[in-house]
């Protein structure tokens, strides 16, 4: 998709935005309409022109809405599905075991998981027995939301870390000493890396409580489309809210024989954003750099994207206009202009060397599904000029090709 630029015919160079975007299942909210007056953030939202992949199953609608309100196009592909708690025989067995053999300590890790556990136990007829068991133990809650769920059940937590970090919970437990103690740990999707091992090394008996369990999605097609879009650089960012989802997407890429291509996309062009460090582990173990918010919540994750993605876009002074190239759209003097995929491919090829002539043959190779007819370049170029709304941004150099009309004052900055 990113062809090697030709030898320059005149000076002036820069790089283009790092990714391209394609059609998505969810378009931006109406408030982000193109062409509205005012600054780009006020008129369109900071994520306008970018496509963001959402892999979450739980709270996917909430995350998608937050992204769309900021102008993003959202491509949703749940990488996992959650087993309903009432149908989960593993949780039922763990609940009975804890009622029969009460632990010394219970660690609650997620609010939705704790509430679901209490509700499932009540549906099985063990609700009061479970609450009675939990009233007699040292109950630790990881963060304010979990603490709220604990109190809503009529229970009181012994302690909750201010950092909302499981590392702080582990430090407290090991500091108190866990030898000979029975600890029930609420699992959220997969065992917490290193947590259980550290407790057992300290002499504790650890009982896992699988409050919800992940399975592969019943419909794998959306996942495959997201993988294809990532490899094609048609998404600008992928978001992950759980380690199991990250691991599942990586496993599917491996099954399809495209793991190397997928990792290459994440390593160079597609921003990988994780809600927290535990979520990032499967990706980081394969050398993928990730970004994470300081607070492990959806809101801060979206705000992080609002900072990171616009900072990756390239702004160029062209023919007296300020042109910012985003994923699937262009800001021309802060007016958002939707551009077809073929046009974006041509614009990126030109923007890699602003002001330098790019031959038609080179532009043809940059087009999606490139053929052998150079008239396809002329057609796509005409549509690109129309989409940009300022035809003079791109100049035709007779018998040679096309170039971006970089402002003369910027020639030295972009010169070769």
XYZ file of C-alpha atoms in Angstrom:
416
model
C 0.000 0.000 0.000
C 2.900 2.354 0.720
C 4.981 2.286 -2.445
C 8.532 3.593 -2.541
C 8.482 7.196 -3.785
C 10.188 7.953 -7.104
C 13.321 10.014 -7.508
C 12.317 13.637 -6.916
C 11.878 16.068 -9.765
C 12.109 19.089 -7.466
C 12.675 19.683 -3.769
C 10.170 19.604 -0.935
C 9.423 16.556 1.227
C 7.406 15.354 4.169
C 5.666 12.245 5.356
C 1.963 11.586 5.349
C -0.403 10.503 8.024
C 0.396 7.014 9.105
C -2.841 5.215 8.361
C -5.914 5.059 6.155
C -9.506 4.380 7.018
C -12.361 2.480 5.476
C -16.097 2.143 5.938
C -17.138 1.255 9.439
C -20.150 -0.135 11.213
C -20.710 3.052 13.235
C -20.348 6.554 11.871
C -19.631 9.684 13.945
C -22.427 11.385 15.840
C -24.298 14.136 13.966
C -22.531 16.789 16.045
C -19.382 15.909 14.147
C -20.759 16.793 10.716
C -18.257 17.904 8.073
C -18.075 21.502 7.067
C -19.328 23.063 10.277
C -17.794 26.439 11.104
C -15.243 26.971 13.814
C -12.143 25.123 14.943
C -11.684 21.464 14.116
C -12.217 20.198 17.676
C -15.339 22.288 18.251
C -16.879 21.604 14.845
C -15.920 17.996 14.258
C -14.451 16.495 17.390
C -10.785 15.629 17.874
C -11.258 12.151 16.386
C -13.018 13.274 13.210
C -11.527 11.575 10.180
C -10.130 8.649 12.166
C -11.367 5.045 12.344
C -11.035 3.236 15.667
C -11.404 -0.522 16.126
C -13.222 -1.696 19.261
C -12.575 -5.277 20.405
C -14.627 -5.154 23.603
C -17.633 -7.359 24.247
C -18.601 -5.893 27.617
C -19.344 -2.127 27.569
C -18.678 -1.973 23.825
C -21.680 0.317 23.256
C -20.446 2.729 25.908
C -16.965 2.892 24.409
C -18.324 3.214 20.878
C -20.607 6.080 21.896
C -17.754 7.936 23.592
C -15.657 7.617 20.440
C -18.451 8.648 18.070
C -19.260 11.727 20.147
C -15.694 12.859 19.487
C -16.076 12.338 15.765
C -14.552 8.888 15.263
C -15.835 6.215 12.922
C -16.031 2.975 14.911
C -15.394 -0.544 13.635
C -16.719 -2.959 16.258
C -15.595 -6.581 16.352
C -16.068 -8.279 19.738
C -13.118 -10.635 20.089
C -14.860 -12.654 22.824
C -18.248 -13.445 24.277
C -19.109 -13.782 27.931
C -20.699 -16.946 29.316
C -23.876 -15.977 31.235
C -23.193 -16.486 34.933
C -26.417 -18.342 35.595
C -25.323 -20.976 33.060
C -21.756 -21.265 34.347
C -21.217 -24.582 36.101
C -17.671 -23.602 37.094
C -18.886 -20.599 39.079
C -21.617 -22.699 40.714
C -19.058 -25.271 41.835
C -16.715 -22.583 43.197
C -19.596 -20.920 45.064
C -20.628 -24.176 46.750
C -17.034 -24.879 47.742
C -16.625 -21.481 49.393
C -19.902 -21.807 51.280
C -18.878 -25.243 52.557
C -15.270 -24.243 53.306
C -15.126 -20.524 54.015
C -11.941 -18.679 53.017
C -10.017 -16.278 55.223
C -9.856 -13.561 52.570
C -11.914 -12.703 49.488
C -10.505 -10.356 46.819
C -13.175 -8.698 44.647
C -11.656 -7.343 41.427
C -14.537 -5.982 39.288
C -17.889 -4.453 40.187
C -19.849 -6.156 37.413
C -18.311 -9.501 38.290
C -19.083 -9.185 41.989
C -22.683 -8.098 41.371
C -23.146 -10.895 38.851
C -21.790 -13.439 41.315
C -24.252 -12.401 44.016
C -27.155 -12.383 41.538
C -26.210 -15.783 40.104
C -25.903 -17.284 43.586
C -29.324 -15.918 44.468
C -30.768 -17.482 41.317
C -29.292 -20.843 42.299
C -30.782 -20.545 45.786
C -27.424 -19.888 47.470
C -27.646 -16.104 47.790
C -28.081 -15.849 51.564
C -25.548 -18.580 52.199
C -22.947 -16.777 50.083
C -23.601 -13.420 51.757
C -23.311 -15.079 55.157
C -19.976 -16.543 54.120
C -18.674 -13.184 52.874
C -19.702 -11.387 56.067
C -17.332 -13.545 58.051
C -14.192 -13.007 55.957
C -11.675 -10.247 55.265
C -13.073 -8.666 52.098
C -10.759 -6.598 49.867
C -12.167 -4.467 47.035
C -10.009 -3.296 44.116
C -11.168 0.265 43.625
C -14.228 2.463 44.258
C -16.591 0.764 41.796
C -15.938 -2.619 43.369
C -16.362 -1.083 46.809
C -19.751 0.260 45.704
C -20.829 -3.192 44.526
C -19.716 -4.731 47.817
C -21.700 -2.209 49.850
C -24.751 -2.553 47.595
C -24.794 -6.229 48.587
C -24.988 -5.226 52.256
C -21.336 -6.040 52.920
C -18.403 -3.954 54.118
C -14.921 -4.112 52.661
C -11.940 -4.384 54.973
C -9.712 -2.338 52.656
C -9.486 -0.897 49.144
C -6.328 0.431 47.411
C -6.304 4.087 46.404
C -4.442 3.179 43.209
C -7.059 0.604 42.079
C -4.041 -1.587 41.357
C -3.864 -5.328 41.918
C -0.158 -4.849 42.571
C -1.042 -2.819 45.671
C -3.480 -5.532 46.772
C -0.741 -8.122 46.390
C 1.729 -5.995 48.359
C -0.747 -5.684 51.225
C -1.458 -9.406 51.333
C 2.191 -10.401 51.229
C 3.033 -7.723 53.782
C 0.468 -9.138 56.205
C 1.644 -12.670 55.527
C -0.447 -15.275 53.748
C 1.098 -18.534 54.916
C -1.614 -21.031 55.800
C -4.422 -18.675 54.753
C -7.175 -19.511 52.262
C -7.750 -16.735 49.724
C -10.653 -16.598 47.258
C -9.758 -14.499 44.209
C -12.380 -13.200 41.807
C -11.010 -13.843 38.316
C -11.986 -11.541 35.477
C -11.564 -13.442 32.260
C -8.201 -15.068 32.859
C -5.838 -15.655 35.800
C -4.017 -12.513 36.854
C -0.384 -12.883 35.714
C 1.929 -13.507 38.645
C -0.712 -12.745 41.276
C -1.759 -16.290 42.091
C 1.806 -17.580 41.841
C 3.058 -14.969 44.317
C 0.355 -15.838 46.840
C 1.019 -19.556 46.561
C 4.752 -18.958 46.887
C 3.933 -17.150 50.136
C 2.176 -20.229 51.465
C -1.457 -19.364 50.689
C -4.155 -21.651 49.331
C -5.747 -19.781 46.429
C -9.268 -20.542 45.201
C -10.209 -18.952 41.881
C -13.757 -17.636 41.477
C -14.505 -17.404 37.713
C -17.210 -14.751 37.919
C -17.356 -14.566 34.164
C -15.726 -16.694 31.552
C -14.677 -15.823 28.018
C -15.266 -17.909 24.897
C -14.535 -17.126 21.231
C -17.314 -15.157 19.494
C -20.035 -17.180 17.812
C -19.694 -15.014 14.683
C -16.023 -14.723 13.753
C -16.635 -12.662 10.585
C -16.433 -9.219 12.287
C -13.110 -10.220 13.863
C -11.751 -11.263 10.472
C -12.895 -7.967 8.951
C -11.130 -6.053 11.721
C -7.933 -8.034 11.172
C -8.096 -7.386 7.425
C -8.730 -3.677 8.000
C -5.799 -3.471 10.403
C -3.404 -5.148 7.995
C -4.644 -2.826 5.222
C -4.093 0.170 7.548
C -7.785 1.032 7.181
C -8.058 1.629 10.916
C -6.024 4.236 12.748
C -6.210 2.720 16.224
C -7.228 -0.499 17.958
C -8.606 -0.377 21.496
C -8.399 -3.204 24.018
C -10.213 -3.317 27.355
C -9.242 -6.827 28.480
C -6.242 -9.103 28.156
C -8.408 -12.032 26.950
C -9.683 -9.924 24.039
C -6.137 -9.025 23.042
C -5.047 -12.659 23.292
C -8.087 -13.801 21.294
C -7.428 -11.365 18.444
C -3.776 -12.385 18.310
C -4.773 -16.061 18.267
C -7.179 -15.486 15.381
C -4.474 -13.684 13.406
C -2.222 -16.701 13.983
C -4.967 -19.111 12.856
C -5.339 -17.179 9.604
C -1.605 -17.098 8.960
C -1.444 -13.314 9.175
C 0.162 -12.814 12.586
C 3.337 -11.238 11.178
C 1.379 -8.804 9.006
C -0.921 -7.927 11.898
C 1.959 -7.283 14.296
C 3.741 -5.224 11.637
C 0.678 -2.994 11.319
C 0.502 -2.520 15.092
C 4.215 -1.837 15.190
C 4.313 0.895 12.556
C 0.995 2.425 11.561
C -1.916 1.460 13.819
C -2.007 2.913 17.333
C -2.586 0.237 19.988
C -4.445 1.633 23.005
C -5.085 -0.476 26.113
C -7.166 0.446 29.139
C -4.406 -0.660 31.522
C -1.162 -2.603 31.961
C -2.763 -6.020 32.516
C -4.712 -5.643 29.271
C -1.499 -4.754 27.439
C 0.483 -7.819 28.540
C -0.407 -10.207 25.646
C 0.550 -7.492 23.149
C 3.699 -6.321 24.897
C 4.923 -9.902 25.184
C 5.099 -9.907 21.363
C 6.922 -6.594 21.185
C 3.918 -4.359 20.457
C 4.207 -0.870 21.922
C 0.979 0.281 23.556
C -0.368 3.489 25.054
C -2.386 3.486 28.280
C -4.206 6.168 30.278
C -3.072 7.014 33.792
C -6.497 5.986 35.113
C -7.695 2.600 33.903
C -11.146 3.693 32.710
C -12.926 4.074 29.367
C -13.188 7.864 29.607
C -9.444 8.415 30.074
C -8.782 5.851 27.319
C -10.867 7.900 24.879
C -9.191 11.126 25.997
C -5.825 9.516 25.340
C -6.907 8.700 21.784
C -8.059 12.309 21.386
C -4.489 13.383 22.133
C -2.564 10.681 20.297
C -4.345 10.366 16.954
C -4.435 14.072 15.986
C -0.774 14.361 16.956
C 0.022 11.700 14.330
C -1.713 13.569 11.505
C 0.420 15.633 9.118
C -0.376 19.298 8.521
C 1.054 20.896 5.364
C 0.873 24.447 3.931
C -0.423 23.903 0.388
C -1.525 26.583 -2.085
C -2.340 29.025 0.698
C -4.335 26.469 2.699
C -3.616 24.481 5.836
C -4.123 20.820 4.942
C -4.176 18.133 7.639
C -4.254 14.531 6.419
C -6.155 12.175 8.724
C -7.180 8.542 8.426
C -10.084 8.728 5.966
C -10.625 12.477 5.713
C -8.735 15.732 5.295
C -9.028 19.027 7.125
C -8.710 21.910 4.675
C -8.529 25.132 6.685
C -10.276 23.288 9.541
C -13.116 22.140 7.258
C -13.494 18.361 7.326
C -13.560 16.855 3.842
C -14.400 13.181 3.343
C -12.107 11.567 0.765
C -12.622 8.171 -0.968
C -10.020 5.449 -0.241
C -8.445 5.775 -3.700
C -8.077 9.512 -3.219
C -6.507 9.052 0.214
C -3.996 6.623 -1.299
C -2.993 9.176 -3.935
C -2.812 12.007 -1.411
C -0.517 9.999 0.834
C 1.745 9.141 -2.070
C 2.024 12.839 -2.908
C 2.417 13.889 0.734
C 5.387 11.624 1.318
C 7.354 14.124 -0.806
C 5.412 17.409 -0.778
C 6.244 19.530 -3.807
C 8.066 16.766 -5.659
C 6.594 15.345 -8.831
C 5.245 11.806 -8.488
C 4.914 9.863 -11.736
C 1.588 8.399 -12.828
C 3.051 4.893 -12.785
C 4.054 5.343 -9.149
C 0.626 6.691 -8.229
C -0.996 3.750 -10.020
C 0.903 1.351 -7.766
C -0.378 3.258 -4.730
C -4.036 2.781 -5.683
C -6.001 0.015 -3.926
C -6.186 -3.003 -6.240
C -3.786 -1.312 -8.633
C -4.141 -2.361 -12.251
C -2.223 -1.368 -15.366
C -4.342 1.481 -16.763
C -2.938 4.893 -15.840
C -6.312 6.446 -16.672
C -7.404 5.112 -13.275
C -5.001 7.624 -11.741
C -6.582 10.494 -13.671
C -10.071 9.443 -12.590
C -9.093 9.051 -8.928
C -7.173 12.349 -9.024
C -10.195 14.210 -10.384
C -12.347 12.800 -7.594
C -9.688 13.691 -5.023
C -9.570 17.301 -6.190
C -13.354 17.501 -6.017
C -13.401 15.992 -2.522
C -10.783 18.450 -1.262
C -12.815 21.397 -2.550
C -9.647 23.227 -3.611
C -8.404 21.937 -6.991
C -5.208 24.008 -6.905
C -3.854 21.972 -3.983
C -2.622 19.416 -6.539
C -0.819 20.492 -9.693
C -0.557 18.513 -12.916
C 2.949 18.404 -14.384
C 2.474 17.656 -18.081
C 3.916 14.321 -19.230
C 5.426 13.719 -15.802
C 2.791 13.348 -13.073
C 1.388 15.324 -10.157
C 2.681 17.304 -7.180
C 1.359 19.061 -4.086
C 1.560 22.836 -4.501
C 3.548 23.487 -1.332
C 3.672 27.180 -0.374
C 6.949 28.798 -1.485
C 7.763 29.900 2.084
C 7.746 26.226 3.115
C 9.984 25.004 0.282
C 13.122 25.088 2.431
C 11.445 23.086 5.205
C 10.342 20.298 2.885
C 13.184 20.548 0.383
C 15.484 17.619 -0.396
